[in-house]
mmCIF file of C-alpha atoms in Angstrom:
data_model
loop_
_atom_site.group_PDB
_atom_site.id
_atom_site.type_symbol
_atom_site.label_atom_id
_atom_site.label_comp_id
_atom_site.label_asym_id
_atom_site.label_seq_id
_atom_site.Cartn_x
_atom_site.Cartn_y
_atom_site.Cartn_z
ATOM 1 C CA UNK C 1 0.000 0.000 0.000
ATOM 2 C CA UNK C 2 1.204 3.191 -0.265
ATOM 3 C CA UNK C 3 1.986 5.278 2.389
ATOM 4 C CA UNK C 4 0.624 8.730 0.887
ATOM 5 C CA UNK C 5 -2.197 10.764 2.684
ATOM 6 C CA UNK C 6 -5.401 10.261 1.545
ATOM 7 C CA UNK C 7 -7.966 13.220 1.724
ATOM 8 C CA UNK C 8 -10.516 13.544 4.356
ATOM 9 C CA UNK C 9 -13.660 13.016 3.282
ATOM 10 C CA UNK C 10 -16.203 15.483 5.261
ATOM 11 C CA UNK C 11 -20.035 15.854 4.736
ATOM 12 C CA UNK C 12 -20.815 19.371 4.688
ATOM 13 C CA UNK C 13 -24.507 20.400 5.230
ATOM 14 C CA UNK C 14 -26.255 21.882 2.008
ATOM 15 C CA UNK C 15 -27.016 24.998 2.071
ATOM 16 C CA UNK C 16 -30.501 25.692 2.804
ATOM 17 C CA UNK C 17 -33.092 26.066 0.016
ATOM 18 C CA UNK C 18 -34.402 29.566 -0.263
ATOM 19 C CA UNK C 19 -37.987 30.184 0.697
ATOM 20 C CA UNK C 20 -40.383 30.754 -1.939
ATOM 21 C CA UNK C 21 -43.308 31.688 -0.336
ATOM 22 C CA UNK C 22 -44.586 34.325 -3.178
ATOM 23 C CA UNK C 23 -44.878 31.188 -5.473
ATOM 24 C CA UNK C 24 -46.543 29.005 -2.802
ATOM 25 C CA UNK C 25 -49.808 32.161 -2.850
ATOM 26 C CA UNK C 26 -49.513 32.054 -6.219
ATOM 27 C CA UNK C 27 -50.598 28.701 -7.477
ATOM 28 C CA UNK C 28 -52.980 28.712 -4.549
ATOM 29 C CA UNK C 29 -54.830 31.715 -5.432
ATOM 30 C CA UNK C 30 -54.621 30.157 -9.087
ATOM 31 C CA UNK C 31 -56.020 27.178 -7.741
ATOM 32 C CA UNK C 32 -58.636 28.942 -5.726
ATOM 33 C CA UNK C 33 -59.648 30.878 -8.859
ATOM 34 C CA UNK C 34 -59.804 28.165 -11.375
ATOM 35 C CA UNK C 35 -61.742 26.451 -8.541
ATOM 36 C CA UNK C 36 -64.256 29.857 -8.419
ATOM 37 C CA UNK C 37 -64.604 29.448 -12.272
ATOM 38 C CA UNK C 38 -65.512 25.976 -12.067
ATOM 39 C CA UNK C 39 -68.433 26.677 -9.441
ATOM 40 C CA UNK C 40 -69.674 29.710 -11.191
ATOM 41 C CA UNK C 41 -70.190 27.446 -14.166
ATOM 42 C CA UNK C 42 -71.774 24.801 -12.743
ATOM 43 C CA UNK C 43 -74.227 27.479 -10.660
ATOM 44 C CA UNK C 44 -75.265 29.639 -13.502
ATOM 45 C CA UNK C 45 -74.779 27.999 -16.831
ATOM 46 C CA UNK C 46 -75.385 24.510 -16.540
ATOM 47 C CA UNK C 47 -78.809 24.889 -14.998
ATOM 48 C CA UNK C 48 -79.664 26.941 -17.917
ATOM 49 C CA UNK C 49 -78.425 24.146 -20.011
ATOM 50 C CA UNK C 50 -80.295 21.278 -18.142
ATOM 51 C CA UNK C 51 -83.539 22.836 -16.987
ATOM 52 C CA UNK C 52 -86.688 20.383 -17.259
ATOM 53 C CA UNK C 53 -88.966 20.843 -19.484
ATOM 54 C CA UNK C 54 -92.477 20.987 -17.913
ATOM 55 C CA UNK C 55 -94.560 18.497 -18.355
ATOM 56 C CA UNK C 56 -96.446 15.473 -16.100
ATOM 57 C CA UNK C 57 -94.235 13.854 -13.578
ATOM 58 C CA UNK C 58 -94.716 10.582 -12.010
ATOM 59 C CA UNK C 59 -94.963 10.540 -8.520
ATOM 60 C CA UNK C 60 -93.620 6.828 -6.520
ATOM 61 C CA UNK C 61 -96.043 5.066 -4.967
ATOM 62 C CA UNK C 62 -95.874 3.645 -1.216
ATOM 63 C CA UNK C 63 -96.951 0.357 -1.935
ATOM 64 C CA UNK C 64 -94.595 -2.536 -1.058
ATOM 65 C CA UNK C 65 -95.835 -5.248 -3.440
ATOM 66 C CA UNK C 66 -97.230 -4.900 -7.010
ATOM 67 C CA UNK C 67 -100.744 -6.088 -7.365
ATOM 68 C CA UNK C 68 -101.752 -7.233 -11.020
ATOM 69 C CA UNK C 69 -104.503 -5.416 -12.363
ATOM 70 C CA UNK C 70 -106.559 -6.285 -14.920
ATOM 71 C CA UNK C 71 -105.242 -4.270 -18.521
ATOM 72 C CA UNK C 72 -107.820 -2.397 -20.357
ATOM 73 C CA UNK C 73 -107.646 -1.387 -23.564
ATOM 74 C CA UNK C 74 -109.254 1.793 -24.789
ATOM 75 C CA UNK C 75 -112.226 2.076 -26.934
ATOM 76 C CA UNK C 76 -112.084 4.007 -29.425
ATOM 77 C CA UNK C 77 -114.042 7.223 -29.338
ATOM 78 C CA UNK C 78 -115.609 8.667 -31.981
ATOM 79 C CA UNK C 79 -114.425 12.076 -33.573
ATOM 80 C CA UNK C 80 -116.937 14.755 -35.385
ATOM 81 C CA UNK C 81 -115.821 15.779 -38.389
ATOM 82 C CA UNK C 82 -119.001 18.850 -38.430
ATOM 83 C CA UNK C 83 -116.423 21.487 -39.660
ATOM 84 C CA UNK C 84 -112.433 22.117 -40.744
ATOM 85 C CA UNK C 85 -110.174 22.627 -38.006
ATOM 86 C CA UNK C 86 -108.898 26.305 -37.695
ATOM 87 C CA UNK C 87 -105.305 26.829 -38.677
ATOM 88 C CA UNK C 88 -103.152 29.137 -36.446
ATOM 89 C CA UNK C 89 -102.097 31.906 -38.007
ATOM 90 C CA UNK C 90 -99.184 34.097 -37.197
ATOM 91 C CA UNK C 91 -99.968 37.424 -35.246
ATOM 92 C CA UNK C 92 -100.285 40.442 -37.806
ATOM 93 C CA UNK C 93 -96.880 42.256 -37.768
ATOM 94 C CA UNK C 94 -97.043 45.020 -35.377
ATOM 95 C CA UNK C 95 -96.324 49.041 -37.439
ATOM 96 C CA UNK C 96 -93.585 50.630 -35.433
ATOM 97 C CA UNK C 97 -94.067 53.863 -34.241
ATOM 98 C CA UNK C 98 -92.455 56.469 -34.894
ATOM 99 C CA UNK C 99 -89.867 56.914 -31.971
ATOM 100 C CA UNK C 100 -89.439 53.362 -32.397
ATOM 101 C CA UNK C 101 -88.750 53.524 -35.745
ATOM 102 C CA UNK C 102 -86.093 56.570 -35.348
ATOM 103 C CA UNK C 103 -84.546 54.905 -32.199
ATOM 104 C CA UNK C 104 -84.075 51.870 -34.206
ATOM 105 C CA UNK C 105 -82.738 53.664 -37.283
ATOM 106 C CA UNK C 106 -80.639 56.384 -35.840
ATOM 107 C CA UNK C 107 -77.686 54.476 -35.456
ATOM 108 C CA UNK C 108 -76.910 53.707 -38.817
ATOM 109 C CA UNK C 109 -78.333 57.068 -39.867
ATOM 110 C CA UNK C 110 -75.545 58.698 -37.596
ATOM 111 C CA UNK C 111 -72.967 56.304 -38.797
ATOM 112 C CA UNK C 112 -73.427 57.413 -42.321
ATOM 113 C CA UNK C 113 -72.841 61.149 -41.075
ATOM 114 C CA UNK C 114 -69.655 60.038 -39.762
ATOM 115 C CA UNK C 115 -68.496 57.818 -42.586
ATOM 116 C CA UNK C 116 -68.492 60.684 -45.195
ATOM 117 C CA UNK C 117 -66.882 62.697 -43.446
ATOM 118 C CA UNK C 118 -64.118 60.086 -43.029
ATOM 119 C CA UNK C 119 -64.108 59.455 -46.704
ATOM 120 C CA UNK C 120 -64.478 63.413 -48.048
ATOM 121 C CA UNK C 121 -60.988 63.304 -45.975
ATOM 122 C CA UNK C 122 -59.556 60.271 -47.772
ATOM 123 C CA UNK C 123 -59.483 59.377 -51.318
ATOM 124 C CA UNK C 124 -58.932 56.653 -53.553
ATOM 125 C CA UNK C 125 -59.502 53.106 -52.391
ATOM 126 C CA UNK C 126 -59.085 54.307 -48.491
ATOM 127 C CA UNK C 127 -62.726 56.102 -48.942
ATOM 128 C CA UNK C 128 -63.834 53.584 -50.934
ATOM 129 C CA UNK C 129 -63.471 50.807 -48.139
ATOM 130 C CA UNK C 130 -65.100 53.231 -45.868
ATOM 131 C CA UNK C 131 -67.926 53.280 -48.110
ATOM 132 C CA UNK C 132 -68.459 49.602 -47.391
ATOM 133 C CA UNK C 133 -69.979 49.529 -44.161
ATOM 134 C CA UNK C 134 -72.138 52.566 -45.090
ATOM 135 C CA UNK C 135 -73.813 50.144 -48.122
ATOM 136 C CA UNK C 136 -73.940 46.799 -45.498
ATOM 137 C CA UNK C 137 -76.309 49.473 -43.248
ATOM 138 C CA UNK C 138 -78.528 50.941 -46.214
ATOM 139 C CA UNK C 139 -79.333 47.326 -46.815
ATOM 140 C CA UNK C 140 -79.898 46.848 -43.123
ATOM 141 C CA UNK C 141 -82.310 50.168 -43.313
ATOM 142 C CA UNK C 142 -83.780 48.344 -46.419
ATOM 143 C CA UNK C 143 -84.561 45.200 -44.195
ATOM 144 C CA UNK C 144 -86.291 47.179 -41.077
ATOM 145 C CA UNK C 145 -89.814 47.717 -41.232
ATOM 146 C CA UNK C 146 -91.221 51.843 -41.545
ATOM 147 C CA UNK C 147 -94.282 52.636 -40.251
ATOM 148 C CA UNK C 148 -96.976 52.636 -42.730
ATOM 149 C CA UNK C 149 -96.971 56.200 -43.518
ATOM 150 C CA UNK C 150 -94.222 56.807 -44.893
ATOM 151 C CA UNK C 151 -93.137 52.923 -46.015
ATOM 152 C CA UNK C 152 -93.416 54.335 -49.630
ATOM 153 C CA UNK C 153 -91.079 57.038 -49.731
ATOM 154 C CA UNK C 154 -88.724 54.928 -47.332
ATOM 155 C CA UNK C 155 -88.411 52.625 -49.570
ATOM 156 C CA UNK C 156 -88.106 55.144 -52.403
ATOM 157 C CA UNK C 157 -85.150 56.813 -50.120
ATOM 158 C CA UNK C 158 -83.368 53.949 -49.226
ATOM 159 C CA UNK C 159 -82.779 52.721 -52.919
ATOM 160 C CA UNK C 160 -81.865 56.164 -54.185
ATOM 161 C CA UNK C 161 -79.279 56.321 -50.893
ATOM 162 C CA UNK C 162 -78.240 52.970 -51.654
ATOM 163 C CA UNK C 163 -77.477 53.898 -55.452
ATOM 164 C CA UNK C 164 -75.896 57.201 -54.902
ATOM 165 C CA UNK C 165 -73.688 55.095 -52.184
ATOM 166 C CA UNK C 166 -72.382 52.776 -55.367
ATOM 167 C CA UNK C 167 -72.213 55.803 -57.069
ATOM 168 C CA UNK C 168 -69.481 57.131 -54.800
ATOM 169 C CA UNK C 169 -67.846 54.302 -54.302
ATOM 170 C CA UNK C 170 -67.272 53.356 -57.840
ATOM 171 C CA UNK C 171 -66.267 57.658 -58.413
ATOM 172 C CA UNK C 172 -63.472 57.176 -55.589
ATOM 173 C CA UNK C 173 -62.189 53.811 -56.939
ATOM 174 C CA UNK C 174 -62.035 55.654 -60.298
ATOM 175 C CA UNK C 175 -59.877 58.176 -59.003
ATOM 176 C CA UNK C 176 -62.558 60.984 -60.844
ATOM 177 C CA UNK C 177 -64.626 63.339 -59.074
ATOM 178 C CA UNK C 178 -66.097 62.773 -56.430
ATOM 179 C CA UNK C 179 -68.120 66.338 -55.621
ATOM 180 C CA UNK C 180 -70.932 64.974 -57.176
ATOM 181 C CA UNK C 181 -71.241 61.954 -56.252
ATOM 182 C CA UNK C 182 -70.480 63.553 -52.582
ATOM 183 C CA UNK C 183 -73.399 66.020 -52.907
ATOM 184 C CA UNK C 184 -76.119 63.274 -54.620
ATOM 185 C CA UNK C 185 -74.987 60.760 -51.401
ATOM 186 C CA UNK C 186 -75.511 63.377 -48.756
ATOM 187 C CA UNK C 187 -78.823 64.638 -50.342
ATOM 188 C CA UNK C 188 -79.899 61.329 -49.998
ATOM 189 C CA UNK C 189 -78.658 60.389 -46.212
ATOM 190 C CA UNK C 190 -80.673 63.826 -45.331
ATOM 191 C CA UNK C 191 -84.118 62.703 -47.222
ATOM 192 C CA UNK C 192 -83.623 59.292 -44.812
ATOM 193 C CA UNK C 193 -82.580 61.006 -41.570
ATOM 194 C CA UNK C 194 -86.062 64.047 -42.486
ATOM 195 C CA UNK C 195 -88.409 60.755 -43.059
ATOM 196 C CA UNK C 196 -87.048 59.057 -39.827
ATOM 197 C CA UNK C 197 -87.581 62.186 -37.613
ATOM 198 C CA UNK C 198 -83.965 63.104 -37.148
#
């Protein structure tokens, strides 16, 4: 063997771990609010989901042993056939009043304002995308009822707005002008916005 020193072998403690105890709160308030989540769901939107549907329910009986009983079967009753049967028909559609009518309108109406202004400050195929919208909402005026006294000339106005709106799109895509086009389309908007009461 040989008679050199071997090293001491000594077991030093590890130093200790440092405490963590921000990330220790922060999976359990994740946990806590993936837990919240979870109950909200299951208090307010499944019994939505699952509600019975009325209708007769049995109720158990008390008795310990079934009892045969005798099956009948039904006679048949006879029907009268003295008249036809009246069809249900749908409820007449309601006329919107007035105030309806504008409250319902309005929005679009306003929007229009608003969009040519936008595109009498743009030009070109900018203010010809903002044109877009403006034709998806005359067709949307199209669709919604008027009140009967003035259905006519609404629908009258709406196609005129609707064609001066092509109109101006098709004179800013063409790079010509536009002042026209501008004046026939805002002539229009203000013959919808006069019938609507705005």
């Amino acid at each position: 063997m040989t008679d050199g020193q071997q090293p001491e072998v000594r077991w030093a403690p590890l130093p200790p771990a440092p405490k963590r105890p921000g990330r220790v709160w922060l999976i359990v308030g994740l946990s806590a609010f993936a837990l919240a989540i979870v109950v909200a769901f299951l208090v307010f939107v499944l019994p939505i989901g699952f509600a019975p549907e009325p209708g007769p329910t049995a109720t158990p009986s008390a008795s310990k042993s079934p009892s045969p009983s005798p099956t009948q079967t039904p006679t048949p009753t006879p029907t009268s056939t003295a008249g036809p049967t009246p069809v249900p028909t749908a409820p007449p559609s309601q006329d919107p009043d007035a105030e309806a009518f504008a409250a319902r309108v309005s929005p679009w109406l306003d929007d229009a304002v608003t969009g040519l202004e936008i595109a009498a400050a743009s030009s070109g195929e900018d203010a010809a995308s903002v044109i877009e919208p403006m034709r998806q909402d005359a067709e949307r005026l199209s669709d919604t009822p008027p009140p009967t006294s003035i259905a006519a000339e609404w629908s009258t106005s709406v196609s005129t707005y609707l064609t001066s709106l092509n109109d101006l799109q098709q004179a800013y895509r063409s790079g010509a002008d536009v002042s026209g086009a501008e004046r026939a389309t805002l002539e229009a908007l203000q013959s919808l916005r006069d019938l609507a009461g705005l």
